[in-house]
mmCIF file of C-alpha atoms in Angstrom:
data_model
loop_
_atom_site.group_PDB
_atom_site.id
_atom_site.type_symbol
_atom_site.label_atom_id
_atom_site.label_comp_id
_atom_site.label_asym_id
_atom_site.label_seq_id
_atom_site.Cartn_x
_atom_site.Cartn_y
_atom_site.Cartn_z
ATOM 1 C CA UNK I 1 40.950 -54.883 -23.032
ATOM 2 C CA UNK I 2 43.224 -53.297 -25.641
ATOM 3 C CA UNK I 3 44.774 -49.853 -25.241
ATOM 4 C CA UNK I 4 42.200 -48.149 -27.472
ATOM 5 C CA UNK I 5 39.269 -49.582 -25.524
ATOM 6 C CA UNK I 6 40.990 -48.672 -22.272
ATOM 7 C CA UNK I 7 41.442 -45.105 -23.487
ATOM 8 C CA UNK I 8 37.763 -44.836 -24.444
ATOM 9 C CA UNK I 9 36.729 -46.225 -21.066
ATOM 10 C CA UNK I 10 38.867 -43.689 -19.220
ATOM 11 C CA UNK I 11 37.444 -40.850 -21.296
ATOM 12 C CA UNK I 12 33.901 -42.032 -20.640
ATOM 13 C CA UNK I 13 34.395 -42.088 -16.890
ATOM 14 C CA UNK I 14 36.473 -38.918 -16.590
ATOM 15 C CA UNK I 15 34.704 -36.198 -14.628
ATOM 16 C CA UNK I 16 34.934 -32.661 -15.957
ATOM 17 C CA UNK I 17 35.199 -29.654 -13.643
ATOM 18 C CA UNK I 18 33.238 -26.770 -15.118
ATOM 19 C CA UNK I 19 33.477 -23.149 -14.032
ATOM 20 C CA UNK I 20 31.333 -22.362 -11.000
ATOM 21 C CA UNK I 21 28.144 -20.368 -11.521
ATOM 22 C CA UNK I 22 28.998 -16.700 -10.808
ATOM 23 C CA UNK I 23 27.895 -15.285 -7.483
ATOM 24 C CA UNK I 24 24.875 -13.006 -7.781
ATOM 25 C CA UNK I 25 24.753 -9.955 -5.521
ATOM 26 C CA UNK I 26 21.922 -8.009 -3.954
ATOM 27 C CA UNK I 27 20.982 -4.631 -5.497
ATOM 28 C CA UNK I 28 20.542 -3.193 -1.996
ATOM 29 C CA UNK I 29 23.296 -2.840 0.587
ATOM 30 C CA UNK I 30 23.086 -5.378 3.423
ATOM 31 C CA UNK I 31 24.204 -5.262 7.037
ATOM 32 C CA UNK I 32 24.629 -7.881 9.762
ATOM 33 C CA UNK I 33 22.401 -7.511 12.826
ATOM 34 C CA UNK I 34 22.819 -9.619 15.949
ATOM 35 C CA UNK I 35 19.903 -11.515 17.472
ATOM 36 C CA UNK I 36 19.353 -13.044 20.915
ATOM 37 C CA UNK I 37 21.464 -16.256 21.208
ATOM 38 C CA UNK I 38 18.725 -17.916 23.267
ATOM 39 C CA UNK I 39 16.151 -17.279 20.552
ATOM 40 C CA UNK I 40 18.667 -18.439 17.957
ATOM 41 C CA UNK I 41 19.046 -21.806 19.707
ATOM 42 C CA UNK I 42 15.278 -22.201 19.739
ATOM 43 C CA UNK I 43 14.333 -20.942 16.278
ATOM 44 C CA UNK I 44 17.542 -20.682 14.266
ATOM 45 C CA UNK I 45 17.149 -23.964 12.396
ATOM 46 C CA UNK I 46 13.571 -23.126 11.410
ATOM 47 C CA UNK I 47 14.777 -19.919 9.787
ATOM 48 C CA UNK I 48 17.904 -21.568 8.313
ATOM 49 C CA UNK I 49 20.257 -19.400 10.367
ATOM 50 C CA UNK I 50 23.817 -20.594 10.950
ATOM 51 C CA UNK I 51 24.702 -18.048 13.644
ATOM 52 C CA UNK I 52 22.848 -15.655 16.007
ATOM 53 C CA UNK I 53 22.683 -12.942 13.369
ATOM 54 C CA UNK I 54 20.675 -11.916 10.317
ATOM 55 C CA UNK I 55 21.982 -10.253 7.162
ATOM 56 C CA UNK I 56 19.422 -7.656 6.100
ATOM 57 C CA UNK I 57 18.946 -5.093 3.360
ATOM 58 C CA UNK I 58 18.875 -1.396 4.131
ATOM 59 C CA UNK I 59 17.449 1.441 2.077
ATOM 60 C CA UNK I 60 20.615 2.087 0.092
ATOM 61 C CA UNK I 61 21.466 1.047 -3.464
ATOM 62 C CA UNK I 62 24.472 -1.233 -3.770
ATOM 63 C CA UNK I 63 27.003 0.747 -5.871
ATOM 64 C CA UNK I 64 27.043 -0.517 -9.450
ATOM 65 C CA UNK I 65 23.485 -1.854 -9.278
ATOM 66 C CA UNK I 66 21.617 1.335 -10.111
ATOM 67 C CA UNK I 67 20.472 -0.371 -13.323
ATOM 68 C CA UNK I 68 18.158 -2.624 -11.307
ATOM 69 C CA UNK I 69 16.171 0.449 -10.272
ATOM 70 C CA UNK I 70 16.595 2.706 -13.294
ATOM 71 C CA UNK I 71 16.964 0.682 -16.503
ATOM 72 C CA UNK I 72 13.645 -0.122 -18.262
ATOM 73 C CA UNK I 73 15.289 -3.248 -19.736
ATOM 74 C CA UNK I 74 15.529 -4.842 -16.276
ATOM 75 C CA UNK I 75 13.046 -7.638 -15.580
ATOM 76 C CA UNK I 76 12.136 -9.554 -12.406
ATOM 77 C CA UNK I 77 12.033 -13.366 -12.456
ATOM 78 C CA UNK I 78 11.123 -15.798 -9.683
ATOM 79 C CA UNK I 79 14.095 -17.229 -7.803
ATOM 80 C CA UNK I 80 13.352 -20.922 -7.355
ATOM 81 C CA UNK I 81 14.150 -22.491 -3.986
ATOM 82 C CA UNK I 82 16.274 -25.574 -4.610
ATOM 83 C CA UNK I 83 19.934 -26.119 -5.415
ATOM 84 C CA UNK I 84 22.078 -24.874 -8.292
ATOM 85 C CA UNK I 85 22.979 -27.573 -10.831
ATOM 86 C CA UNK I 86 25.119 -27.077 -13.922
ATOM 87 C CA UNK I 87 25.182 -29.669 -16.703
ATOM 88 C CA UNK I 88 27.099 -30.246 -19.909
ATOM 89 C CA UNK I 89 25.922 -32.242 -22.911
ATOM 90 C CA UNK I 90 27.683 -33.392 -26.065
ATOM 91 C CA UNK I 91 25.672 -34.779 -28.981
ATOM 92 C CA UNK I 92 22.764 -35.436 -26.653
ATOM 93 C CA UNK I 93 24.873 -37.230 -24.022
ATOM 94 C CA UNK I 94 25.122 -35.989 -20.447
ATOM 95 C CA UNK I 95 28.874 -35.688 -19.867
ATOM 96 C CA UNK I 96 29.122 -33.504 -16.755
ATOM 97 C CA UNK I 97 26.990 -32.564 -13.747
ATOM 98 C CA UNK I 98 28.013 -30.129 -11.059
ATOM 99 C CA UNK I 99 26.537 -28.649 -7.870
ATOM 100 C CA UNK I 100 28.541 -25.438 -7.541
ATOM 101 C CA UNK I 101 32.132 -26.790 -7.354
ATOM 102 C CA UNK I 102 31.046 -30.302 -6.374
ATOM 103 C CA UNK I 103 31.322 -32.741 -9.271
ATOM 104 C CA UNK I 104 28.451 -35.226 -9.543
ATOM 105 C CA UNK I 105 29.063 -38.560 -11.245
ATOM 106 C CA UNK I 106 25.880 -39.233 -13.280
ATOM 107 C CA UNK I 107 26.887 -42.891 -13.713
ATOM 108 C CA UNK I 108 27.134 -43.612 -9.988
ATOM 109 C CA UNK I 109 23.844 -45.413 -9.451
ATOM 110 C CA UNK I 110 24.759 -46.813 -6.013
ATOM 111 C CA UNK I 111 25.431 -44.361 -3.207
ATOM 112 C CA UNK I 112 25.186 -41.341 -5.479
ATOM 113 C CA UNK I 113 22.678 -38.460 -5.512
ATOM 114 C CA UNK I 114 20.115 -40.271 -7.648
ATOM 115 C CA UNK I 115 17.565 -37.480 -7.191
ATOM 116 C CA UNK I 116 19.809 -35.089 -9.138
ATOM 117 C CA UNK I 117 20.076 -37.366 -12.160
ATOM 118 C CA UNK I 118 16.366 -38.178 -11.861
ATOM 119 C CA UNK I 119 15.513 -34.473 -12.044
ATOM 120 C CA UNK I 120 17.756 -33.962 -15.076
ATOM 121 C CA UNK I 121 16.275 -36.943 -16.916
ATOM 122 C CA UNK I 122 12.740 -35.757 -16.238
ATOM 123 C CA UNK I 123 13.633 -32.375 -17.715
ATOM 124 C CA UNK I 124 15.181 -34.094 -20.733
ATOM 125 C CA UNK I 125 11.859 -35.844 -21.326
ATOM 126 C CA UNK I 126 10.266 -32.373 -21.488
ATOM 127 C CA UNK I 127 12.831 -31.177 -24.077
ATOM 128 C CA UNK I 128 14.349 -28.696 -21.626
ATOM 129 C CA UNK I 129 17.937 -29.799 -22.251
ATOM 130 C CA UNK I 130 19.991 -28.759 -25.264
ATOM 131 C CA UNK I 131 21.924 -31.484 -27.135
ATOM 132 C CA UNK I 132 25.224 -29.606 -26.830
ATOM 133 C CA UNK I 133 26.743 -27.128 -24.408
ATOM 134 C CA UNK I 134 26.543 -26.070 -20.776
ATOM 135 C CA UNK I 135 23.296 -25.154 -19.040
ATOM 136 C CA UNK I 136 22.556 -24.003 -15.519
ATOM 137 C CA UNK I 137 19.341 -24.449 -13.599
ATOM 138 C CA UNK I 138 17.714 -25.098 -10.244
ATOM 139 C CA UNK I 139 16.971 -28.599 -9.007
ATOM 140 C CA UNK I 140 13.725 -28.620 -7.018
ATOM 141 C CA UNK I 141 11.701 -31.385 -5.444
ATOM 142 C CA UNK I 142 11.047 -33.579 -2.380
ATOM 143 C CA UNK I 143 14.619 -33.651 -1.026
ATOM 144 C CA UNK I 144 15.298 -29.937 -1.344
ATOM 145 C CA UNK I 145 14.432 -26.975 0.907
ATOM 146 C CA UNK I 146 11.386 -28.664 2.403
ATOM 147 C CA UNK I 147 9.797 -29.065 -1.037
ATOM 148 C CA UNK I 148 7.865 -25.748 -1.053
ATOM 149 C CA UNK I 149 6.299 -26.564 -4.445
ATOM 150 C CA UNK I 150 4.853 -29.872 -3.173
ATOM 151 C CA UNK I 151 6.404 -31.930 -5.968
ATOM 152 C CA UNK I 152 6.194 -35.718 -6.064
ATOM 153 C CA UNK I 153 9.467 -36.014 -7.997
ATOM 154 C CA UNK I 154 12.510 -33.884 -8.722
ATOM 155 C CA UNK I 155 12.851 -31.474 -11.611
ATOM 156 C CA UNK I 156 15.784 -29.539 -13.025
ATOM 157 C CA UNK I 157 14.530 -26.134 -14.196
ATOM 158 C CA UNK I 158 16.848 -24.232 -16.595
ATOM 159 C CA UNK I 159 17.417 -20.574 -15.787
ATOM 160 C CA UNK I 160 16.820 -19.705 -19.449
ATOM 161 C CA UNK I 161 13.301 -21.114 -19.155
ATOM 162 C CA UNK I 162 12.763 -19.217 -15.902
ATOM 163 C CA UNK I 163 13.527 -15.943 -17.691
ATOM 164 C CA UNK I 164 10.757 -16.582 -20.221
ATOM 165 C CA UNK I 165 8.205 -18.430 -18.076
ATOM 166 C CA UNK I 166 8.608 -17.174 -14.496
ATOM 167 C CA UNK I 167 8.786 -13.442 -15.136
ATOM 168 C CA UNK I 168 6.710 -11.034 -13.014
ATOM 169 C CA UNK I 169 5.016 -9.068 -15.775
ATOM 170 C CA UNK I 170 3.655 -6.351 -13.454
ATOM 171 C CA UNK I 171 7.170 -5.404 -12.322
ATOM 172 C CA UNK I 172 7.256 -2.360 -14.622
ATOM 173 C CA UNK I 173 3.960 -1.018 -13.294
ATOM 174 C CA UNK I 174 5.365 0.075 -9.934
ATOM 175 C CA UNK I 175 8.103 2.405 -8.769
ATOM 176 C CA UNK I 176 11.268 0.545 -7.860
ATOM 177 C CA UNK I 177 12.256 1.441 -4.325
ATOM 178 C CA UNK I 178 12.860 -0.155 -0.941
ATOM 179 C CA UNK I 179 9.388 0.475 0.474
ATOM 180 C CA UNK I 180 7.530 -0.911 -2.540
ATOM 181 C CA UNK I 181 9.693 -3.998 -2.761
ATOM 182 C CA UNK I 182 9.407 -4.677 0.965
ATOM 183 C CA UNK I 183 5.607 -4.580 0.701
ATOM 184 C CA UNK I 184 5.601 -6.667 -2.491
ATOM 185 C CA UNK I 185 7.878 -9.339 -1.072
ATOM 186 C CA UNK I 186 6.021 -9.509 2.237
ATOM 187 C CA UNK I 187 2.450 -9.807 0.989
ATOM 188 C CA UNK I 188 2.307 -10.421 -2.755
ATOM 189 C CA UNK I 189 5.409 -12.244 -4.027
ATOM 190 C CA UNK I 190 3.738 -15.528 -4.891
ATOM 191 C CA UNK I 191 5.566 -18.289 -6.714
ATOM 192 C CA UNK I 192 4.948 -18.164 -10.453
ATOM 193 C CA UNK I 193 6.105 -21.778 -10.731
ATOM 194 C CA UNK I 194 3.650 -23.040 -8.113
ATOM 195 C CA UNK I 195 0.803 -20.883 -9.443
ATOM 196 C CA UNK I 196 1.171 -22.474 -12.883
ATOM 197 C CA UNK I 197 1.313 -25.943 -11.332
ATOM 198 C CA UNK I 198 -1.654 -25.282 -9.034
ATOM 199 C CA UNK I 199 -3.729 -24.114 -11.986
ATOM 200 C CA UNK I 200 -3.134 -27.405 -13.806
ATOM 201 C CA UNK I 201 -3.963 -29.443 -10.691
ATOM 202 C CA UNK I 202 -7.015 -27.420 -9.729
ATOM 203 C CA UNK I 203 -5.462 -26.189 -6.473
ATOM 204 C CA UNK I 204 -6.500 -22.877 -4.917
ATOM 205 C CA UNK I 205 -3.625 -22.403 -2.461
ATOM 206 C CA UNK I 206 -0.623 -20.169 -3.082
ATOM 207 C CA UNK I 207 3.040 -20.334 -2.087
ATOM 208 C CA UNK I 208 5.457 -17.463 -1.587
ATOM 209 C CA UNK I 209 8.474 -17.325 -3.870
ATOM 210 C CA UNK I 210 11.901 -17.429 -2.236
ATOM 211 C CA UNK I 211 12.770 -14.184 -3.964
ATOM 212 C CA UNK I 212 13.553 -12.571 -7.292
ATOM 213 C CA UNK I 213 16.427 -12.561 -9.763
ATOM 214 C CA UNK I 214 16.728 -9.305 -11.689
ATOM 215 C CA UNK I 215 17.956 -9.760 -15.257
ATOM 216 C CA UNK I 216 19.028 -7.261 -17.881
ATOM 217 C CA UNK I 217 19.818 -9.051 -21.141
ATOM 218 C CA UNK I 218 20.873 -5.843 -22.882
ATOM 219 C CA UNK I 219 23.593 -5.336 -20.288
ATOM 220 C CA UNK I 220 24.604 -8.982 -20.715
ATOM 221 C CA UNK I 221 25.201 -8.361 -24.433
ATOM 222 C CA UNK I 222 27.338 -5.358 -23.461
ATOM 223 C CA UNK I 223 29.425 -7.500 -21.040
ATOM 224 C CA UNK I 224 28.207 -5.533 -18.029
ATOM 225 C CA UNK I 225 26.795 -6.808 -14.741
ATOM 226 C CA UNK I 226 23.331 -8.069 -15.616
ATOM 227 C CA UNK I 227 22.016 -10.145 -12.706
ATOM 228 C CA UNK I 228 21.061 -9.329 -9.123
ATOM 229 C CA UNK I 229 19.055 -11.120 -6.448
ATOM 230 C CA UNK I 230 16.734 -10.223 -3.608
ATOM 231 C CA UNK I 231 15.162 -12.739 -1.216
ATOM 232 C CA UNK I 232 12.350 -12.478 1.314
ATOM 233 C CA UNK I 233 14.726 -13.505 4.109
ATOM 234 C CA UNK I 234 16.756 -10.339 3.513
ATOM 235 C CA UNK I 235 14.008 -8.257 5.173
ATOM 236 C CA UNK I 236 13.516 -7.930 8.946
ATOM 237 C CA UNK I 237 9.781 -8.735 8.781
ATOM 238 C CA UNK I 238 10.694 -12.251 7.596
ATOM 239 C CA UNK I 239 11.926 -13.009 11.135
ATOM 240 C CA UNK I 240 9.841 -10.708 13.305
ATOM 241 C CA UNK I 241 8.068 -10.898 15.679
ATOM 242 C CA UNK I 242 9.387 -14.385 16.554
ATOM 243 C CA UNK I 243 12.973 -13.204 16.183
ATOM 244 C CA UNK I 244 13.257 -9.521 17.148
ATOM 245 C CA UNK I 245 16.010 -7.646 15.314
ATOM 246 C CA UNK I 246 17.246 -5.022 17.751
ATOM 247 C CA UNK I 247 18.584 -1.813 16.267
ATOM 248 C CA UNK I 248 17.359 -2.453 12.744
ATOM 249 C CA UNK I 249 16.528 0.753 10.901
ATOM 250 C CA UNK I 250 16.638 0.476 7.094
ATOM 251 C CA UNK I 251 16.901 4.254 6.741
ATOM 252 C CA UNK I 252 19.759 4.793 9.197
ATOM 253 C CA UNK I 253 23.191 5.922 8.049
ATOM 254 C CA UNK I 254 25.914 3.316 8.508
ATOM 255 C CA UNK I 255 29.654 3.720 8.108
ATOM 256 C CA UNK I 256 31.584 1.922 5.390
ATOM 257 C CA UNK I 257 33.225 -0.105 8.161
ATOM 258 C CA UNK I 258 29.806 -1.377 9.260
ATOM 259 C CA UNK I 259 29.024 -2.474 5.718
ATOM 260 C CA UNK I 260 32.372 -3.966 4.698
ATOM 261 C CA UNK I 261 31.130 -7.572 4.931
ATOM 262 C CA UNK I 262 28.760 -7.076 1.980
ATOM 263 C CA UNK I 263 30.927 -9.176 -0.338
ATOM 264 C CA UNK I 264 31.713 -11.904 2.176
ATOM 265 C CA UNK I 265 28.276 -13.428 2.668
ATOM 266 C CA UNK I 266 25.697 -14.965 0.353
#
């Protein structure tokens, strides 16, 4: 192999590290509450808990996120339950794949995460991938999060498509406050993605969404914070009564010291 061919080969196999997808914060303040260690050992894995504690929202707006509650330009979009995958394409070629800060080699067909590449290729066949640039989306399917959408194969779903297709259109019809959102998330937050799929397949069942991403594209254009997230597992009722949360009162006053871990957890 001559030097030129060797150079091209090295460039083709080089793996590019892209910037990580920015962390998205909750529009409500959260606080850690301890749970019974015995119950944690029994039920922790079922509820995806890593320690005998839960990190719950309280009835207090996270400073800087007033726009989620007040700005009419804010929309609510389903948060898909999978794993975050960022891709980069150049002239229609897939040149980089990343799961957060973990680089994925799309050419590693033996011993590699084939389901990730499979999901990306399936999305490409649906014209969901741009020929050039970076895109971020959620990989969903059989190997991820217990496959809540009952998919037979994996799919990479771009966040840009989620904004247009998975929006909760009735969001503007209700007052935005803790009580309303708690009730909505507990009893009525059904997956828009699964509902669309069920309709095509003639299914009558429904599936709860993992949560919501709040977007404000006007604020994005102004280089201001424009995304926030809220999940069902951020409310105490998600765990109770199986996992009692002692001392939880969403309307109680907590000191800044009690709330200082807000930025340290997902």
